[in-house]
PDB file of C-alpha atoms and ligand atoms in Angstrom:
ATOM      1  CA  UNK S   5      16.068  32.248  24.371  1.00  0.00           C
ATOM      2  CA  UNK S   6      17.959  29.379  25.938  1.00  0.00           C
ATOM      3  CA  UNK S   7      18.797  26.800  23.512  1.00  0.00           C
ATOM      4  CA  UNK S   8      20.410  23.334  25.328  1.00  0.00           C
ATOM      5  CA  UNK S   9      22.120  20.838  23.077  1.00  0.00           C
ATOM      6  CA  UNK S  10      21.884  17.737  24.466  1.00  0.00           C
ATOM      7  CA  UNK S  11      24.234  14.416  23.734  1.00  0.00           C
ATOM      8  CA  UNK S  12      20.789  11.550  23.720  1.00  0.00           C
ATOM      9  CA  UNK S  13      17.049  11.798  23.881  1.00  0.00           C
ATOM     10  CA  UNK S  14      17.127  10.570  27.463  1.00  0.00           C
ATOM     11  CA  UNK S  15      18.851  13.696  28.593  1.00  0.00           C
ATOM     12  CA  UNK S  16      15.966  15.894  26.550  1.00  0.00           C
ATOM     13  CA  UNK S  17      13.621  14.091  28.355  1.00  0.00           C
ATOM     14  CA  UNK S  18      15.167  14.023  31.367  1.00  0.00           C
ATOM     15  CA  UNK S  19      15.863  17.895  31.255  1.00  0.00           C
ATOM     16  CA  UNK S  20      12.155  18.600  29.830  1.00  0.00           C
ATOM     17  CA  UNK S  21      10.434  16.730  32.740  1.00  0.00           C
ATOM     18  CA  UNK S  22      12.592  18.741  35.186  1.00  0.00           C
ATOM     19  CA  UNK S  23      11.144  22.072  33.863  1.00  0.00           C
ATOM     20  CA  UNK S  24       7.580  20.589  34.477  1.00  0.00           C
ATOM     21  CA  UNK S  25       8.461  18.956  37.654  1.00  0.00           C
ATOM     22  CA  UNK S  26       9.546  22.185  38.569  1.00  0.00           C
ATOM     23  CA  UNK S  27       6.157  24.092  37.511  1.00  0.00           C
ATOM     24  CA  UNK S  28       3.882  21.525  39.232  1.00  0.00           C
ATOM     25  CA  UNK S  29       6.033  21.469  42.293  1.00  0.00           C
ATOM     26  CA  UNK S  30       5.290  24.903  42.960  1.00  0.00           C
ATOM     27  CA  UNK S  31       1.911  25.038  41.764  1.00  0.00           C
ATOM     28  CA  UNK S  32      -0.359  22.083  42.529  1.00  0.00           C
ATOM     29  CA  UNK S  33      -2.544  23.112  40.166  1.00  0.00           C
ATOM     30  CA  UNK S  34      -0.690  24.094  37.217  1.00  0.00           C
ATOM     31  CA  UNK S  35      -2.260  24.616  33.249  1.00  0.00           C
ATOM     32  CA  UNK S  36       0.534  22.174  31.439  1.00  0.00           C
ATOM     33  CA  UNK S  37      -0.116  23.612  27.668  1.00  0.00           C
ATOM     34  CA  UNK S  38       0.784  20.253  25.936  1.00  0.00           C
ATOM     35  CA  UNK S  39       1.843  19.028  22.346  1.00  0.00           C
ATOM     36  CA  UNK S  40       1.686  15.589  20.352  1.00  0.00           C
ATOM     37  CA  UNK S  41       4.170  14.613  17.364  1.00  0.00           C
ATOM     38  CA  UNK S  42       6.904  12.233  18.173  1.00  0.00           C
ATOM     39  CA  UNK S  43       9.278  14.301  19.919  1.00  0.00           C
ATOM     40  CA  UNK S  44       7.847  14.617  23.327  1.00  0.00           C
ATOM     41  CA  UNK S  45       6.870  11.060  23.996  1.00  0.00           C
ATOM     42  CA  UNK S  46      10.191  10.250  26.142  1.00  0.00           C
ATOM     43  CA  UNK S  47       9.354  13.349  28.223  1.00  0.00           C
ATOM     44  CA  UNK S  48       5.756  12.289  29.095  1.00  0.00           C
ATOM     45  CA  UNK S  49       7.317   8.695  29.473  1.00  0.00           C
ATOM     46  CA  UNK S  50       9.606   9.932  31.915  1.00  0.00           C
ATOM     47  CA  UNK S  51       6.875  12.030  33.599  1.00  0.00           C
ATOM     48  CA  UNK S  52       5.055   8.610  33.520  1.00  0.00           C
ATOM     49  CA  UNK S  53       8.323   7.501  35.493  1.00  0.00           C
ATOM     50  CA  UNK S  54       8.421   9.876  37.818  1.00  0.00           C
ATOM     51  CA  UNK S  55       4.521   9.409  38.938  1.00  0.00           C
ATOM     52  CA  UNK S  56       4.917   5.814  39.726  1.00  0.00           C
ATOM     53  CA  UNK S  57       8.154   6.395  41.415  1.00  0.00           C
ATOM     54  CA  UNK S  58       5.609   8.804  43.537  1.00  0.00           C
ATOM     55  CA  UNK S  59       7.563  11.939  42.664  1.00  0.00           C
ATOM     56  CA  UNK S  60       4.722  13.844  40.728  1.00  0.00           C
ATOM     57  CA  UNK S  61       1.628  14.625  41.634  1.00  0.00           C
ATOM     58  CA  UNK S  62      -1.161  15.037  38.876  1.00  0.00           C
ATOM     59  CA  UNK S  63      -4.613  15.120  40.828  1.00  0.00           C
ATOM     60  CA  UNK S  64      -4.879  18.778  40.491  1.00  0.00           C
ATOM     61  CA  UNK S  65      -2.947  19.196  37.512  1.00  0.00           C
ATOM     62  CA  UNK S  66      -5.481  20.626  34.172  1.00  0.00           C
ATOM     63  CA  UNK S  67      -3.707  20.501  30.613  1.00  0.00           C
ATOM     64  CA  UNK S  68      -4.412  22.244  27.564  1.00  0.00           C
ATOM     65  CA  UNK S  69      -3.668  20.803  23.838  1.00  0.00           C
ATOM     66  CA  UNK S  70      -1.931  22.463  21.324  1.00  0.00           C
ATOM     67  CA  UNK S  71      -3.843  21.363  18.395  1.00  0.00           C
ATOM     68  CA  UNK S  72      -5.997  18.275  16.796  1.00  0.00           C
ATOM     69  CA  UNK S  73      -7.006  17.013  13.663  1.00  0.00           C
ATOM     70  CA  UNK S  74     -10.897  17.999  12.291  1.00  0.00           C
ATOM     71  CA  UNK S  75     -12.693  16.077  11.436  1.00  0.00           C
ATOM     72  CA  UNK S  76     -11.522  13.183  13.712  1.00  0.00           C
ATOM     73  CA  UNK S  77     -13.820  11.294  16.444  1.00  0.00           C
ATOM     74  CA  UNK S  78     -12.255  11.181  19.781  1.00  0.00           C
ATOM     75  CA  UNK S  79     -11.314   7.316  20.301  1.00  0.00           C
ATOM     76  CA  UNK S  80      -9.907   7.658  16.660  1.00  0.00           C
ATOM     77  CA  UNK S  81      -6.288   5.870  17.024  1.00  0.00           C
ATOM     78  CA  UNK S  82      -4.908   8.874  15.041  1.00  0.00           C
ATOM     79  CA  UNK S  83      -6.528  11.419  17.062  1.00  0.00           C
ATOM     80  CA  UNK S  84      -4.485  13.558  19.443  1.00  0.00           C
ATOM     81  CA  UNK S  85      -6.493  12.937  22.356  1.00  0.00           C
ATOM     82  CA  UNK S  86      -6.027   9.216  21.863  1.00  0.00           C
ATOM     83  CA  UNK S  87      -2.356  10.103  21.637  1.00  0.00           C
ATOM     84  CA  UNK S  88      -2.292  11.635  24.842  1.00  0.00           C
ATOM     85  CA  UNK S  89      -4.544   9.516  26.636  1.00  0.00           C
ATOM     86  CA  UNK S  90      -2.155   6.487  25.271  1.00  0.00           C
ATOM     87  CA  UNK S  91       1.080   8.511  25.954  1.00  0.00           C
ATOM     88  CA  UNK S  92       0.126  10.427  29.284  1.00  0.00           C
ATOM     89  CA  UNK S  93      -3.104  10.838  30.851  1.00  0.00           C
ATOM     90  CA  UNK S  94      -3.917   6.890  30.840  1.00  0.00           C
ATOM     91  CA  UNK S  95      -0.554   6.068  33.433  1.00  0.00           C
ATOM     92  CA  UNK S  96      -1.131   8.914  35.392  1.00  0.00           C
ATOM     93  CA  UNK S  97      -3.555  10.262  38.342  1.00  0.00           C
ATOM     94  CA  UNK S  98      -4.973  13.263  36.022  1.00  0.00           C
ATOM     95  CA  UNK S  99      -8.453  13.839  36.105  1.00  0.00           C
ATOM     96  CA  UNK S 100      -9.397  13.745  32.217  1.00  0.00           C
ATOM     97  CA  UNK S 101     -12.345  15.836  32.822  1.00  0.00           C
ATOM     98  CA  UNK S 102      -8.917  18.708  33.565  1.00  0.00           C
ATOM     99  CA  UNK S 103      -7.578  17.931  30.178  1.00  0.00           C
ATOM    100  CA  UNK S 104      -8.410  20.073  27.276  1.00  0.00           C
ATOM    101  CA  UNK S 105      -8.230  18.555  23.636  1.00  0.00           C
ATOM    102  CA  UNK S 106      -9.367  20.478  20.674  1.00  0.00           C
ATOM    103  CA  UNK S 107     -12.872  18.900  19.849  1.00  0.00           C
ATOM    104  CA  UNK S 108     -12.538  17.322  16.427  1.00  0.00           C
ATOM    105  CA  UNK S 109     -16.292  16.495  15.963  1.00  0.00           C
ATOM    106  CA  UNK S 110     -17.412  20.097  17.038  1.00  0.00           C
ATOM    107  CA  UNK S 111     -19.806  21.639  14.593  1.00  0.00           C
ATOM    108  CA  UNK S 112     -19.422  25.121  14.843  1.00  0.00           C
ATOM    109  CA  UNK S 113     -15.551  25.533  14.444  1.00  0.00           C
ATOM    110  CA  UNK S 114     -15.609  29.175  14.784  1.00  0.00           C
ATOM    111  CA  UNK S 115     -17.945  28.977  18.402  1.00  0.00           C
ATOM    112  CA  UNK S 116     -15.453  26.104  19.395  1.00  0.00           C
ATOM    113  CA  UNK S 117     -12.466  27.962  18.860  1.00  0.00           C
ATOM    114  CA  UNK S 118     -13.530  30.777  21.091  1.00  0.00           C
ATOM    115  CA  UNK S 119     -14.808  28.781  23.420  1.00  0.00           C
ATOM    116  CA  UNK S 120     -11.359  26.905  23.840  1.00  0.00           C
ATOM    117  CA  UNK S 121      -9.645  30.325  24.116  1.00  0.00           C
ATOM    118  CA  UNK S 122     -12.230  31.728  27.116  1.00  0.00           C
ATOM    119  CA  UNK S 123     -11.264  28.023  28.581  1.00  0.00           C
ATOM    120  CA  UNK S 124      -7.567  28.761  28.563  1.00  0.00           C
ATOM    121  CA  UNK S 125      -8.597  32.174  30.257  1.00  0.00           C
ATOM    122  CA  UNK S 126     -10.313  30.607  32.820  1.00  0.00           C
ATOM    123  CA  UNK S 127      -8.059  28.639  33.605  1.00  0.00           C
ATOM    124  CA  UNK S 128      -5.662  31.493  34.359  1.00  0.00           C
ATOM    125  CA  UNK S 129      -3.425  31.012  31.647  1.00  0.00           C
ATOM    126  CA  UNK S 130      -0.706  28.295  30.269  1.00  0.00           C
ATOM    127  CA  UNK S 131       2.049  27.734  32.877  1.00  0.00           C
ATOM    128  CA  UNK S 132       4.552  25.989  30.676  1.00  0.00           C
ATOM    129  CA  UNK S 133       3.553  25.346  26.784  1.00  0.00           C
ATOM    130  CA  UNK S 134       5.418  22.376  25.549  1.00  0.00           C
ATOM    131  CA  UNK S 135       6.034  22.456  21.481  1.00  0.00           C
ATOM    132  CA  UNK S 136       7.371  20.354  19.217  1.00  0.00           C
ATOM    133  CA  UNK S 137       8.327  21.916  15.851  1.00  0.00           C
ATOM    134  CA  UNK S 138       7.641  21.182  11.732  1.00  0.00           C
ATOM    135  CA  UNK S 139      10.300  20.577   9.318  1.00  0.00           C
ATOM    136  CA  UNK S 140       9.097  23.840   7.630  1.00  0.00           C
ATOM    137  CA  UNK S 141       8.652  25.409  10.804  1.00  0.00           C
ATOM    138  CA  UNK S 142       5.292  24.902  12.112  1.00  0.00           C
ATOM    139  CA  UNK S 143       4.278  24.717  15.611  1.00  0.00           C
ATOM    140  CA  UNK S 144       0.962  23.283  16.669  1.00  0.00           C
ATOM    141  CA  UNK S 145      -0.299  23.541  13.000  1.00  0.00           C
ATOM    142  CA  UNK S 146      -0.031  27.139  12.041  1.00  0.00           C
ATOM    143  CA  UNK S 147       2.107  26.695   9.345  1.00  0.00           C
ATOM    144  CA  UNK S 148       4.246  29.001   6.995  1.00  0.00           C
ATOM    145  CA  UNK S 149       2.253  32.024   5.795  1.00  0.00           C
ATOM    146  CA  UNK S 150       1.875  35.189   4.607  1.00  0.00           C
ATOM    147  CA  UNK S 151      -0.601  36.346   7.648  1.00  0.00           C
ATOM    148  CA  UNK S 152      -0.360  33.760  10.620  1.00  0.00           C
ATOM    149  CA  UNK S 153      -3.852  33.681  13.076  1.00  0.00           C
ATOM    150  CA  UNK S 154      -3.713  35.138  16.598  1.00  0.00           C
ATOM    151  CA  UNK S 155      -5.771  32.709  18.094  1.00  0.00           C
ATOM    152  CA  UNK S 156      -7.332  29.222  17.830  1.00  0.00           C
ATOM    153  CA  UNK S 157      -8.918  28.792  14.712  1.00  0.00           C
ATOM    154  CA  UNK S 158      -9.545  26.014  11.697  1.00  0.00           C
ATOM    155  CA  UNK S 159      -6.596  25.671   9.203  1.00  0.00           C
ATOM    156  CA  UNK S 160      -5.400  23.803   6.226  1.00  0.00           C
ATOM    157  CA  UNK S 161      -2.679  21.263   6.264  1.00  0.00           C
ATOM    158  CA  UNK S 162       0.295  22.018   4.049  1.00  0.00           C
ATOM    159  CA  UNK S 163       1.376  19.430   1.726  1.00  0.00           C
ATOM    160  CA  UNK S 164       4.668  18.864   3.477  1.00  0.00           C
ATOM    161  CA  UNK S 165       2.504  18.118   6.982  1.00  0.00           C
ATOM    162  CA  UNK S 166       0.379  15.940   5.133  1.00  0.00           C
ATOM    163  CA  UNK S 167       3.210  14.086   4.104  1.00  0.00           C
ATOM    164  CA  UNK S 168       5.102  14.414   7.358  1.00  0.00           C
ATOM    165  CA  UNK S 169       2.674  12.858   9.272  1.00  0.00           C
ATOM    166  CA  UNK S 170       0.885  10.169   7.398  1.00  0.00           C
ATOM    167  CA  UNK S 171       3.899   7.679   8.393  1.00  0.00           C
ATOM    168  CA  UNK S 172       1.238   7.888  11.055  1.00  0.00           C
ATOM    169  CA  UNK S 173      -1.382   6.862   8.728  1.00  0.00           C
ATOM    170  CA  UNK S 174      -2.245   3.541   6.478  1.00  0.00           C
ATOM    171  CA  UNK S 175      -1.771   5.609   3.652  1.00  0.00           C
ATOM    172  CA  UNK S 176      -0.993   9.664   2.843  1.00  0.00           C
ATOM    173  CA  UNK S 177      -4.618   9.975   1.728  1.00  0.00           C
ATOM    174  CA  UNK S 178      -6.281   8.903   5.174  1.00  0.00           C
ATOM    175  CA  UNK S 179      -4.745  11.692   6.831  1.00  0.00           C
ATOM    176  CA  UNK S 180      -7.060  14.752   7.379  1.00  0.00           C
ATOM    177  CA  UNK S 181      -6.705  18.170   5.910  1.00  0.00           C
ATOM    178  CA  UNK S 182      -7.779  20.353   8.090  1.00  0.00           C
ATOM    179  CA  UNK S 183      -6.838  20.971  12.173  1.00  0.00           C
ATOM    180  CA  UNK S 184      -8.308  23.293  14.926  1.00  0.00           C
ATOM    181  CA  UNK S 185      -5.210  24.920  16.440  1.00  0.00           C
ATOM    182  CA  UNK S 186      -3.541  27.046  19.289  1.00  0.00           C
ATOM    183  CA  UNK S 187      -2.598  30.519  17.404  1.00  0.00           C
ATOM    184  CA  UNK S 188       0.318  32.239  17.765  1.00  0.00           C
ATOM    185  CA  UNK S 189      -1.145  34.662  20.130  1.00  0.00           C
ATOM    186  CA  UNK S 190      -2.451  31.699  22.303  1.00  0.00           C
ATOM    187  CA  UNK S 191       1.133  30.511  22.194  1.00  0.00           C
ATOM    188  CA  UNK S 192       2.714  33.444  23.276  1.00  0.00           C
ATOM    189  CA  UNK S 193       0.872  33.901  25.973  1.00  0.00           C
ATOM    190  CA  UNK S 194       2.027  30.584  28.088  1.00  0.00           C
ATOM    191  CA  UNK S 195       4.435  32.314  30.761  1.00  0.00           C
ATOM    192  CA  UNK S 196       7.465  29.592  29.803  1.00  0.00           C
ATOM    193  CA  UNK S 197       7.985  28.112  26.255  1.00  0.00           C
ATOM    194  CA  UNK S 198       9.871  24.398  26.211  1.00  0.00           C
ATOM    195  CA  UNK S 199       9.944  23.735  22.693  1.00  0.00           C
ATOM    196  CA  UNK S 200      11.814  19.999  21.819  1.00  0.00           C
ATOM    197  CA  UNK S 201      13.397  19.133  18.781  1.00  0.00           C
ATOM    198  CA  UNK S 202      15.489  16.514  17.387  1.00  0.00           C
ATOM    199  CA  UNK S 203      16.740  15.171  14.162  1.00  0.00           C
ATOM    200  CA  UNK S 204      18.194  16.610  11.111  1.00  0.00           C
ATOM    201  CA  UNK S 205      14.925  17.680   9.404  1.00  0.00           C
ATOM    202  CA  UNK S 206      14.643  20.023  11.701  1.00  0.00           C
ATOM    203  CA  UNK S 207      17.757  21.349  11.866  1.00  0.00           C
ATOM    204  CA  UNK S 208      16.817  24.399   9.157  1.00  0.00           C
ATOM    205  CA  UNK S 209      13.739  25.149  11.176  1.00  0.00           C
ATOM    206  CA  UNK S 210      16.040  25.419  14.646  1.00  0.00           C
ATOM    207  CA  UNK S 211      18.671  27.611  12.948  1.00  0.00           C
ATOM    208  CA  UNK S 212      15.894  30.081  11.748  1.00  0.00           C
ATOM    209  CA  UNK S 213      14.192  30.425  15.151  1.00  0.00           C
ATOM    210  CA  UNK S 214      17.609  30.766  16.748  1.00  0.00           C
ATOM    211  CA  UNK S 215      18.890  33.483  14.025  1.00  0.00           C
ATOM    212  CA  UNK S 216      16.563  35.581  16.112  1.00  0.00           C
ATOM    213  CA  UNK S 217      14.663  37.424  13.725  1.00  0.00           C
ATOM    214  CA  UNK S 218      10.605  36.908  12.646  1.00  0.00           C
ATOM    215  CA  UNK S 219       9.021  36.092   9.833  1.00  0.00           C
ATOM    216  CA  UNK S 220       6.207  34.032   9.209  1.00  0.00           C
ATOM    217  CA  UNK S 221       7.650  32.064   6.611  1.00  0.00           C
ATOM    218  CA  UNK S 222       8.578  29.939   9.940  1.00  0.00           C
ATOM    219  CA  UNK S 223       6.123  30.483  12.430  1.00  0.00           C
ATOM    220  CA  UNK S 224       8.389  29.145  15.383  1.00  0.00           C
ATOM    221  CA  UNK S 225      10.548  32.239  14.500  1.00  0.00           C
ATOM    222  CA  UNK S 226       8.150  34.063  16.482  1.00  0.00           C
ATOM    223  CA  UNK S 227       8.934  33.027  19.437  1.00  0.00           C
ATOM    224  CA  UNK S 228      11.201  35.709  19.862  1.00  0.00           C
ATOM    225  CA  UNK S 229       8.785  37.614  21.104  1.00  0.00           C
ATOM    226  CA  UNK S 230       9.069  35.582  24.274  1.00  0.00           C
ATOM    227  CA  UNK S 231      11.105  36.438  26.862  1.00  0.00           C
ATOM    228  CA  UNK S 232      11.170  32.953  28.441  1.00  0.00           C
ATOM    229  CA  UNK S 233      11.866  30.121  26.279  1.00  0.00           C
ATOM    230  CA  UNK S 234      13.780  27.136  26.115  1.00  0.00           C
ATOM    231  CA  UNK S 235      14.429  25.117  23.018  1.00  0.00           C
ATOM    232  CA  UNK S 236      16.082  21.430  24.049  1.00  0.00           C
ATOM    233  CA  UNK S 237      17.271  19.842  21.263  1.00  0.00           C
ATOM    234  CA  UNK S 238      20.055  16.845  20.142  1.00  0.00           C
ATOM    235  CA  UNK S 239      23.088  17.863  18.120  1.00  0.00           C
ATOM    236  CA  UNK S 240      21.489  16.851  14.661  1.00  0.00           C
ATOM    237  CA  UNK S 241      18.766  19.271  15.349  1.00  0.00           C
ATOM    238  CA  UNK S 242      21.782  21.973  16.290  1.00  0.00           C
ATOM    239  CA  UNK S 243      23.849  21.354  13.136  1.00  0.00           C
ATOM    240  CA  UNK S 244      22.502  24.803  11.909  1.00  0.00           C
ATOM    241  CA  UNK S 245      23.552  26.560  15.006  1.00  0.00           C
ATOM    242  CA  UNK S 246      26.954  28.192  15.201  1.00  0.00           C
ATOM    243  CA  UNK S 247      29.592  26.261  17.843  1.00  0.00           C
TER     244      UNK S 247
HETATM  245  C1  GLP D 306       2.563  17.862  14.117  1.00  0.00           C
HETATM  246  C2  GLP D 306       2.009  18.613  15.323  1.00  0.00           C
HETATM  247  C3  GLP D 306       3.034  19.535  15.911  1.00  0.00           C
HETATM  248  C4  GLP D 306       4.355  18.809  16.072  1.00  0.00           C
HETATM  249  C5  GLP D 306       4.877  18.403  14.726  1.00  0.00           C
HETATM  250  C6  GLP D 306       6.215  17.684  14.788  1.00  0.00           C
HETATM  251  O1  GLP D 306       2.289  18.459  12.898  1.00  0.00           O
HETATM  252  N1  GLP D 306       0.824  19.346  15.046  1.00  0.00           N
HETATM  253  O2  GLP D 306       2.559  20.015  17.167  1.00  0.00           O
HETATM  254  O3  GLP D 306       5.271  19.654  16.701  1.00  0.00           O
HETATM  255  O4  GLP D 306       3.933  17.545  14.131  1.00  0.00           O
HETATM  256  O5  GLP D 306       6.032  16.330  15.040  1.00  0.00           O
HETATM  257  P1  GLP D 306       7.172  15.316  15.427  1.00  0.00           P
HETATM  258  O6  GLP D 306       7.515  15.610  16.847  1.00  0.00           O
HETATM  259  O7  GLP D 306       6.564  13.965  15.259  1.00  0.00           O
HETATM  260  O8  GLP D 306       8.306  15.568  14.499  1.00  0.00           O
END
């Protein structure tokens, strides 16, 4: 694992863009695996950048989600695929019908979820998977357990990600319960990892997954298991990390 400590956010998004740059310079039609929360928005803004300065090229780009909300309608300001349209796909030349957004009105959860992972297959796989990471170690939503899933499935919310993320929501009770999500499996099997992080809360969750060892108590520890990952982080989210 590569683990860069970076001085300011502009230099995390600055260095994650160039791994992506990189990806879709050599493959016009790259499978960006992508991720919502907070932490990559100054990547896809500088992504954003980078298209307008005519740099990047998107029109044959497709993009996979990590993870959404269910229940949740689609033009729902809290949904993830509002997120990214608002954060990414809006200022860009992708063609939405190439992005892939866990469908938070689907009926059958189980059909959906294996129909998202023969998507991914078809595809040809995840070139790069961007991740952002939980406080208590979550990434996408499969969240500290005794068994973690494989592949995508329906899962409950902890209490901390409830909490965690209704500063997104009018109140802690309007934010759903439930998510579809990536599993590990489907993680692991994106040929690169870039996995962002920054602030102190997730500095215990950083110094687990870099102490090199698995358990499922934090799910990002897992990434081990890959040999090609990058974690970019700022020094608060290193303060675990020995010097
Ligand atoms: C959510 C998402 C994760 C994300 C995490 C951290 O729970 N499902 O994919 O990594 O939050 O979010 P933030 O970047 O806002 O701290």
């Amino acid at each position: 694992m590569r683990v860069i400590v970076c001085d300011s956010h502009e230099e995390i998004a600055r260095l994650g863009a160039d791994m992506i740059e990189e990806i879709m310079k050599s493959k016009k039609d790259a499978v960006l695996g992508l991720a919502t929360g907070s932490t990559p928005v100054n990547m896809y803004s500088e992504l954003i950048r980078r298209y307008e300065a005519g740099e990047l090229d998107f029109s044959c780009v497709r993009s996979v989600n990590l993870d959404e909300y269910y229940p949740i309608a689609p033009d729902n300001d809290q949904s993830y695929r509002y997120f990214m349209n608002k954060n990414l796909f809006d200022h860009v030349n992708i063609d939405k019908a190439n992005t892939y957004v866990p469908d938070g009105l689907c009926e059958d959860t189980d059909a959906f979820c294996a129909s998202y992972e023969a998507k991914i297959a078809e595809l040809g796989g995840i070139d790069i998977q961007v991740l952002g990471i939980g406080g208590n170690g979550h990434i996408a939503f499969n969240e500290p357990a005794e068994a973690l899933e494989p592949l995508t499935h329906l899962t409950d919310l902890t209490p901390e990600t409830i909490a965690a993320n209704s500063r997104f929501f009018e109140s802690e009770a309007d934010v759903p319960r439930r998510a579809l999500t990536m599993g590990m499996g489907s993680i692991l099997n994106a040929r690169k990892i870039l996995l962002l992080a920054t602030g102190a809360a997730k500095a215990d969750a950083i110094a687990t997954l870099c102490a090199g060892k698995l358990t499922t108590s934090c799910p990002a520890s897992l990434l081990n298991l890959h040999d090609d990952v990058t974690v970019i982080c700022d020094r608060a989210a290193a303060a675990g990390l020995q010097a």
